[in-house]
PDB file of C-alpha atoms in Angstrom:
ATOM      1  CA  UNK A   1      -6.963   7.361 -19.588  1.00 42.00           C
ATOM      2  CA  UNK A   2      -6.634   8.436 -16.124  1.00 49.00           C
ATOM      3  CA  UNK A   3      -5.386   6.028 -13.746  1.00 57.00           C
ATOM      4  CA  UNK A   4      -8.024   7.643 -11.495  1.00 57.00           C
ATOM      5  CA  UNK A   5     -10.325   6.100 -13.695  1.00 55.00           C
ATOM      6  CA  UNK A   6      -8.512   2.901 -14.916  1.00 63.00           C
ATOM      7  CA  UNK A   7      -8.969   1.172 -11.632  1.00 66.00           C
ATOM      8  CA  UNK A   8     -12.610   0.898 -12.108  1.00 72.00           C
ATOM      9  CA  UNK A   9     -14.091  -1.936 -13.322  1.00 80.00           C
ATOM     10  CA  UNK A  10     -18.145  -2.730 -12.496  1.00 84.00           C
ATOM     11  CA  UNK A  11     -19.901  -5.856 -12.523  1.00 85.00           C
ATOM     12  CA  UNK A  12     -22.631  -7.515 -10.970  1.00 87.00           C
ATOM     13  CA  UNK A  13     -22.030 -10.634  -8.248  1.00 87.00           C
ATOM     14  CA  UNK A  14     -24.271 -13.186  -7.009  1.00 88.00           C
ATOM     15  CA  UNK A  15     -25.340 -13.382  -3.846  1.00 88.00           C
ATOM     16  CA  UNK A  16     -25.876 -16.642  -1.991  1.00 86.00           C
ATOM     17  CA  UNK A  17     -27.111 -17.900   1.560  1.00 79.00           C
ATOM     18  CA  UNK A  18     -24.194 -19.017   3.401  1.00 75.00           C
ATOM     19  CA  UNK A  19     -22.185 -15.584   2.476  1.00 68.00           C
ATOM     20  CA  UNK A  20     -20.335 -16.684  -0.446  1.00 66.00           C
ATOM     21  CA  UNK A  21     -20.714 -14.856  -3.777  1.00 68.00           C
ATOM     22  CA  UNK A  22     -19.852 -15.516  -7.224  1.00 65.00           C
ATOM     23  CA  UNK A  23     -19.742 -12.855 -10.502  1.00 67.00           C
ATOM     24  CA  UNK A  24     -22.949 -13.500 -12.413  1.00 64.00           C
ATOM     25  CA  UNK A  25     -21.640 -13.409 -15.753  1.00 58.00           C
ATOM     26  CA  UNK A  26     -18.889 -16.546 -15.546  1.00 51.00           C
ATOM     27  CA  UNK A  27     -20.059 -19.085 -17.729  1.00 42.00           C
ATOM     28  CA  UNK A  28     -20.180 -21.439 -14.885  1.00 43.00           C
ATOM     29  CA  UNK A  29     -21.554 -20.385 -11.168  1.00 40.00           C
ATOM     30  CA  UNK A  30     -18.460 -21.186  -9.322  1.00 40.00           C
ATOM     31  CA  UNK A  31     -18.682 -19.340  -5.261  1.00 37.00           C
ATOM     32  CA  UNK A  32     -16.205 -18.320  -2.967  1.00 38.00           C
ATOM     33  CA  UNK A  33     -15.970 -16.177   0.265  1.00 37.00           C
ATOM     34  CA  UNK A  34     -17.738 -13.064  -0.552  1.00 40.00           C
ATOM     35  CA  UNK A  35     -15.667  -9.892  -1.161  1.00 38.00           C
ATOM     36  CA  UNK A  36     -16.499  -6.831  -1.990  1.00 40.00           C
ATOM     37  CA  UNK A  37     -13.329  -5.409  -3.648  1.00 38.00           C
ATOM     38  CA  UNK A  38     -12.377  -7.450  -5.982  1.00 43.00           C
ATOM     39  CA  UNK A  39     -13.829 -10.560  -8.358  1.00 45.00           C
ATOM     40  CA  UNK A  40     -14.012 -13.925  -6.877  1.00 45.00           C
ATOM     41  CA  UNK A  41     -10.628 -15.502  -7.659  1.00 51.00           C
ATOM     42  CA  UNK A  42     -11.317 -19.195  -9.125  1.00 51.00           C
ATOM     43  CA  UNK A  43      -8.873 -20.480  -6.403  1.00 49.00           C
ATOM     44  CA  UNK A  44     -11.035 -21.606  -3.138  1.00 50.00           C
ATOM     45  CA  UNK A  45     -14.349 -21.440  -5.647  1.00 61.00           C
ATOM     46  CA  UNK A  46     -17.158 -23.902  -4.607  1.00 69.00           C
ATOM     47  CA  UNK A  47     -19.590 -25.131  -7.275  1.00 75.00           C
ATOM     48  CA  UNK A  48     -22.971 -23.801  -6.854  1.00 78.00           C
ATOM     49  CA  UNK A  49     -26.022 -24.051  -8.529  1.00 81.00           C
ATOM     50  CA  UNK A  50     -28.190 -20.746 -10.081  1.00 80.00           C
ATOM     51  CA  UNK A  51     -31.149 -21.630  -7.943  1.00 83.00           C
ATOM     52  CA  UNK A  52     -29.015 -21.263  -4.934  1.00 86.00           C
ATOM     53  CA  UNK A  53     -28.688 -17.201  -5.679  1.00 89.00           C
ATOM     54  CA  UNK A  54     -30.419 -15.464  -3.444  1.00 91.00           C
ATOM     55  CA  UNK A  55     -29.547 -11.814  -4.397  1.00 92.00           C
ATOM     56  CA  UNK A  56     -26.783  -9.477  -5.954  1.00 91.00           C
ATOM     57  CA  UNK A  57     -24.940  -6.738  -5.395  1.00 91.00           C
ATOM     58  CA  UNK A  58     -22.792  -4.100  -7.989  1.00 89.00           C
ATOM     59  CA  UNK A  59     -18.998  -4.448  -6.814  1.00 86.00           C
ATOM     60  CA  UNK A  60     -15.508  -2.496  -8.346  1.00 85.00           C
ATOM     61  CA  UNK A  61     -12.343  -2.893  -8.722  1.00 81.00           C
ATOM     62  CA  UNK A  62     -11.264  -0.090  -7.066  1.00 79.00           C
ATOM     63  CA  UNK A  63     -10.863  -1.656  -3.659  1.00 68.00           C
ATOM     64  CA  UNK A  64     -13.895  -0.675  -1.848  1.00 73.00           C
ATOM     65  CA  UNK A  65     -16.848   0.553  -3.465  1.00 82.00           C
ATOM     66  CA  UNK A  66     -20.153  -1.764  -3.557  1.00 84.00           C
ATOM     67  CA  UNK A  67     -23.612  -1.108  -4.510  1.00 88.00           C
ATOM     68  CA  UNK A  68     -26.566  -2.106  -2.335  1.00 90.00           C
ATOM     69  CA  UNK A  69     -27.936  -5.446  -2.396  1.00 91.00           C
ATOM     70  CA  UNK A  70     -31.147  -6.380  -4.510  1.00 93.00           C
ATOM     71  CA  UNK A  71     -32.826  -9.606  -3.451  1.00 94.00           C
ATOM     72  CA  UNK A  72     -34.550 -12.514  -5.526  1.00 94.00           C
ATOM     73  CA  UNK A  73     -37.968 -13.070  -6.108  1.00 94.00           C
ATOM     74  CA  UNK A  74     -38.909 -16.215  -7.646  1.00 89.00           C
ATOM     75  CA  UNK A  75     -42.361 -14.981  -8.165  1.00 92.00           C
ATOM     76  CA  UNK A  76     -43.238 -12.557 -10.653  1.00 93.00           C
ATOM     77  CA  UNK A  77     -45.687 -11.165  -8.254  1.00 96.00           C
ATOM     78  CA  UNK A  78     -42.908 -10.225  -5.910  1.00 95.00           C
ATOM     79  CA  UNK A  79     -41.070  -7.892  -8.922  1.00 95.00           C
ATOM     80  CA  UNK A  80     -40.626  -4.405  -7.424  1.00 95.00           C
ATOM     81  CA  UNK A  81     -37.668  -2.866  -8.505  1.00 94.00           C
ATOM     82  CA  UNK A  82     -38.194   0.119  -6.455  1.00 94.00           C
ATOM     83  CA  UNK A  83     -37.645  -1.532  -3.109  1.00 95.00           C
ATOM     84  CA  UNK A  84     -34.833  -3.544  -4.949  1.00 94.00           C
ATOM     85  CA  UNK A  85     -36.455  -6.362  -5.453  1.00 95.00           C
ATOM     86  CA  UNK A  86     -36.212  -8.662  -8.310  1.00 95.00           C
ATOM     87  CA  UNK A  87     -37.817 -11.360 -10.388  1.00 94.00           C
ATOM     88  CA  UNK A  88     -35.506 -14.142 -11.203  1.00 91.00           C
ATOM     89  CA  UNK A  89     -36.786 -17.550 -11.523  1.00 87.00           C
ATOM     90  CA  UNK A  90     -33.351 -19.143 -12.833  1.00 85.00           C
ATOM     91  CA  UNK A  91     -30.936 -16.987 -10.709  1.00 83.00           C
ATOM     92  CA  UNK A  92     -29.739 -15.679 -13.605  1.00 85.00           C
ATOM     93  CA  UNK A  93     -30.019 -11.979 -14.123  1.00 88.00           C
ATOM     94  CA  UNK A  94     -30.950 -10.867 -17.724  1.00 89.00           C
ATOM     95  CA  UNK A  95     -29.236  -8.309 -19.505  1.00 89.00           C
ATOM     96  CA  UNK A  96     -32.260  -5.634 -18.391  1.00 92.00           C
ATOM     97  CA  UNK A  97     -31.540  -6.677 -15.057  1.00 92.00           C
ATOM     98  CA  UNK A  98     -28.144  -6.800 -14.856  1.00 90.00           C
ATOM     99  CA  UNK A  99     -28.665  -3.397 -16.386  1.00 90.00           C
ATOM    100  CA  UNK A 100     -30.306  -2.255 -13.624  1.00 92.00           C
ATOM    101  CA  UNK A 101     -28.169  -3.703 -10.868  1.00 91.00           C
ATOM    102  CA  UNK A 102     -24.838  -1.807 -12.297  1.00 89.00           C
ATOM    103  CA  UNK A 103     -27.024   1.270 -12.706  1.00 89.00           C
ATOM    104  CA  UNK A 104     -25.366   2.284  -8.736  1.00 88.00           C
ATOM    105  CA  UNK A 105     -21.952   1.619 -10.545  1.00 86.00           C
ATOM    106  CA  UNK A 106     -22.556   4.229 -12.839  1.00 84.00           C
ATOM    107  CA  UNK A 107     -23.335   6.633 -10.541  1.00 83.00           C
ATOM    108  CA  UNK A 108     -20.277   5.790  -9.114  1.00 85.00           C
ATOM    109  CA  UNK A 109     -18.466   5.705 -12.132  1.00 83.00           C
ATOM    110  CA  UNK A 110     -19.674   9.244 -12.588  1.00 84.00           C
ATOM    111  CA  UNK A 111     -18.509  10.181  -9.108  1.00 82.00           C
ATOM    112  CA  UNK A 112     -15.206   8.922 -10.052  1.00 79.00           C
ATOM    113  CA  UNK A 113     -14.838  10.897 -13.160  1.00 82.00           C
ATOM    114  CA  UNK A 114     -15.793  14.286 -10.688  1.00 84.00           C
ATOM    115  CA  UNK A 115     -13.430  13.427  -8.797  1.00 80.00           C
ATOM    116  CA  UNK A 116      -9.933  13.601 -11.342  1.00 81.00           C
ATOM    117  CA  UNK A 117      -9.530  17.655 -10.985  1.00 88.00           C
ATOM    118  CA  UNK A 118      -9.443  16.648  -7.181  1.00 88.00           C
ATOM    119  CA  UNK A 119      -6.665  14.494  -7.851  1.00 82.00           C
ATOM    120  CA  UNK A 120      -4.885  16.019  -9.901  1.00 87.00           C
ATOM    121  CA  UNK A 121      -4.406  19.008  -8.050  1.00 91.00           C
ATOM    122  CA  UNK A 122      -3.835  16.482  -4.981  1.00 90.00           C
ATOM    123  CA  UNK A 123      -0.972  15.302  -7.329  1.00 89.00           C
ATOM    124  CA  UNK A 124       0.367  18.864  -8.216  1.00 91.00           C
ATOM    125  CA  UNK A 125      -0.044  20.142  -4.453  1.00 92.00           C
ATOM    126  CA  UNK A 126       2.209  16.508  -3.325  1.00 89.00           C
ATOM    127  CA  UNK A 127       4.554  17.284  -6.267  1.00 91.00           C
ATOM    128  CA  UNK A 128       5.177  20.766  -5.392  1.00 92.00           C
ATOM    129  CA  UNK A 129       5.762  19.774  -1.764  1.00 90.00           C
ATOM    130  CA  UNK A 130       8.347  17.674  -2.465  1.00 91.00           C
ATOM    131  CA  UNK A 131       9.641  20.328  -4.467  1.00 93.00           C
ATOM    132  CA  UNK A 132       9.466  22.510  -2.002  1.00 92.00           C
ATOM    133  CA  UNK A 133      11.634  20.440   0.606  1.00 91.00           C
ATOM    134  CA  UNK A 134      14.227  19.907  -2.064  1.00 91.00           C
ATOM    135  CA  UNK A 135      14.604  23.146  -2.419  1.00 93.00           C
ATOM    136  CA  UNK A 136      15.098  24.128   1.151  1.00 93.00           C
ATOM    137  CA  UNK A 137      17.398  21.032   1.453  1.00 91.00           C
ATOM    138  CA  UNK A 138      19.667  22.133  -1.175  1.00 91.00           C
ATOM    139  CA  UNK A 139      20.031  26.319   0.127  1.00 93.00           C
ATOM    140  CA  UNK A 140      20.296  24.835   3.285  1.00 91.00           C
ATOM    141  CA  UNK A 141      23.041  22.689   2.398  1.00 90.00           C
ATOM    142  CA  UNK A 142      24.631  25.478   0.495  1.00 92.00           C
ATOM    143  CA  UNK A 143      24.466  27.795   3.531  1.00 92.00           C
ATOM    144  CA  UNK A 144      21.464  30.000   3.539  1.00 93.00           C
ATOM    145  CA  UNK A 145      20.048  30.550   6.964  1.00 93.00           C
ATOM    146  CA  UNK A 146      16.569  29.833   8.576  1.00 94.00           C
ATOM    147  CA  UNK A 147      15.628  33.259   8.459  1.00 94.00           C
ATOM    148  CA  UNK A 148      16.345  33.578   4.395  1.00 94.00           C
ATOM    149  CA  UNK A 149      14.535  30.545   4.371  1.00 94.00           C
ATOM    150  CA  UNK A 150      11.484  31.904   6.638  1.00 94.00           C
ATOM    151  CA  UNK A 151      11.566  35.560   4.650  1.00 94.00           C
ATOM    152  CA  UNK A 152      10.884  33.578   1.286  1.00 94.00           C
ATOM    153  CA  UNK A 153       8.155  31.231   2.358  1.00 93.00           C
ATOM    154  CA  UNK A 154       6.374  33.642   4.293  1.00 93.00           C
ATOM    155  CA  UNK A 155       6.682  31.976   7.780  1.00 93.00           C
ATOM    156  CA  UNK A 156       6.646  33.961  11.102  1.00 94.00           C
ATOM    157  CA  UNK A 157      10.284  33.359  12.405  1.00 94.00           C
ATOM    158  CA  UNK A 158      13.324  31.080  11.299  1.00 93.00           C
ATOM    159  CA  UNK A 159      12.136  28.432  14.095  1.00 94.00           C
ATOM    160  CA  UNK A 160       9.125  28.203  12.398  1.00 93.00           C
ATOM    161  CA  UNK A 161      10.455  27.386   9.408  1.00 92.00           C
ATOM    162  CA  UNK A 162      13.404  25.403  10.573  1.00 91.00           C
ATOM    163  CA  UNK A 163      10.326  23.361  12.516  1.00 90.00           C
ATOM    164  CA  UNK A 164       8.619  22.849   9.075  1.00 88.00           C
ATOM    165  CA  UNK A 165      11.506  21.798   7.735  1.00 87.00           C
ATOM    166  CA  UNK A 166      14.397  20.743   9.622  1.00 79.00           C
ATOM    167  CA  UNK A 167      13.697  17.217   9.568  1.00 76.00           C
ATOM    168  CA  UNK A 168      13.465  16.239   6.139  1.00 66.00           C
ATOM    169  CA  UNK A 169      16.490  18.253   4.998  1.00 54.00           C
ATOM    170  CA  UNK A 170      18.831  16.472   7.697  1.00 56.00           C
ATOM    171  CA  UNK A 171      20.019  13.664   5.687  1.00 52.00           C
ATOM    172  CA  UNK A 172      16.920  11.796   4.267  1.00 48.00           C
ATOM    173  CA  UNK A 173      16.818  10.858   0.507  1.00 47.00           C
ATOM    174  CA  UNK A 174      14.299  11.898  -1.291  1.00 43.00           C
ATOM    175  CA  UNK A 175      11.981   8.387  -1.435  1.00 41.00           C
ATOM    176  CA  UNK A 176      11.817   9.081   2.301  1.00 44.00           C
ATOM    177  CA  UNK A 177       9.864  12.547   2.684  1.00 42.00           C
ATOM    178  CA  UNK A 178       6.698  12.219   4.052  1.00 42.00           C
ATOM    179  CA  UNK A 179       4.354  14.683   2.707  1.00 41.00           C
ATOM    180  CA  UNK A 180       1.512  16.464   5.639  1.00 41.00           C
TER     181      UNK A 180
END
């Protein structure tokens, strides 16, 4: 698999008053300081009771991405999943529910998958770059000029090319280009 994609990982996470959150699905509610990126570690957890849930939210693993938060109901009255809203007497989603909370991580999931032929051709463009630089450092180093160097890459004069380049063919190793 892509490691695009391998980095994401959806689930839903409980949302209580204080600003702590918890994964829904543990087998016991344990809370800890809510963040977004990643699954609450067990380390700093504080007990907390189903009851105390007052809303959840669709998180990732990919560092960043969260859904938008649904709040609880405990009347069935109050159900209105359109304004993201739902019933939940025990502050425990169901499997419909939970369903419906993760439905933004698919989207997202979807996004994600859009996104590889961006990447990879991010990853080709980086790679040929680097390419690129060794190249020049190596002719330069075997005496070609700035203006052989300009003629083949197309660039204006030999400055401009020695100004593209001139820095990361004096001397740095390869682990230390920095790529525009």
């Amino acid at each position: 698999m892509n490691s695009l994609l391998e980095n994401h990982r959806g689930w839903v996470a409980d949302i209580f008053t204080d600003g702590l959150s918890a994964r829904s699905d543990a087998p016991s509610l344990r809370a800890t300081v809510a963040n977004d990126a990643r699954p609450p570690a067990s380390a700093d957890s504080h007990p907390r009771r189903p009851e105390e849930v007052i809303g959840w939210r669709a998180l990732c693993s990919c560092d960043g991405w969260h859904g938008r938060t649904w709040l609880r109901a405990d009347l069935a009255a109050d159900h209105a999943p359109s304004a993201r809203v739902l019933h939940c007497s025990t502050g425990r989603l169901d499997a419909d529910l939970t369903r419906l909370v993760l439905a933004e991580w698919d989207y997202h999931q979807l996004e994600m998958q859009a996104l590889v032929p961006v990447r990879l051709a991010f990853e080709d463009t980086a790679s040929a770059q680097r390419r690129l630089v060794e190249a020049v450092r190596f002719v330069r180093a075997s005496g070609a000029s700035w203006e052989a160097v300009a003629r083949v890459i197309s660039a204006p004069s030999a400055e401009a090319a020695e100004s593209r380049f001139s820095t990361w063919t004096q001397g740095h190793g390869a682990a230390e280009l920095r790529i525009p």
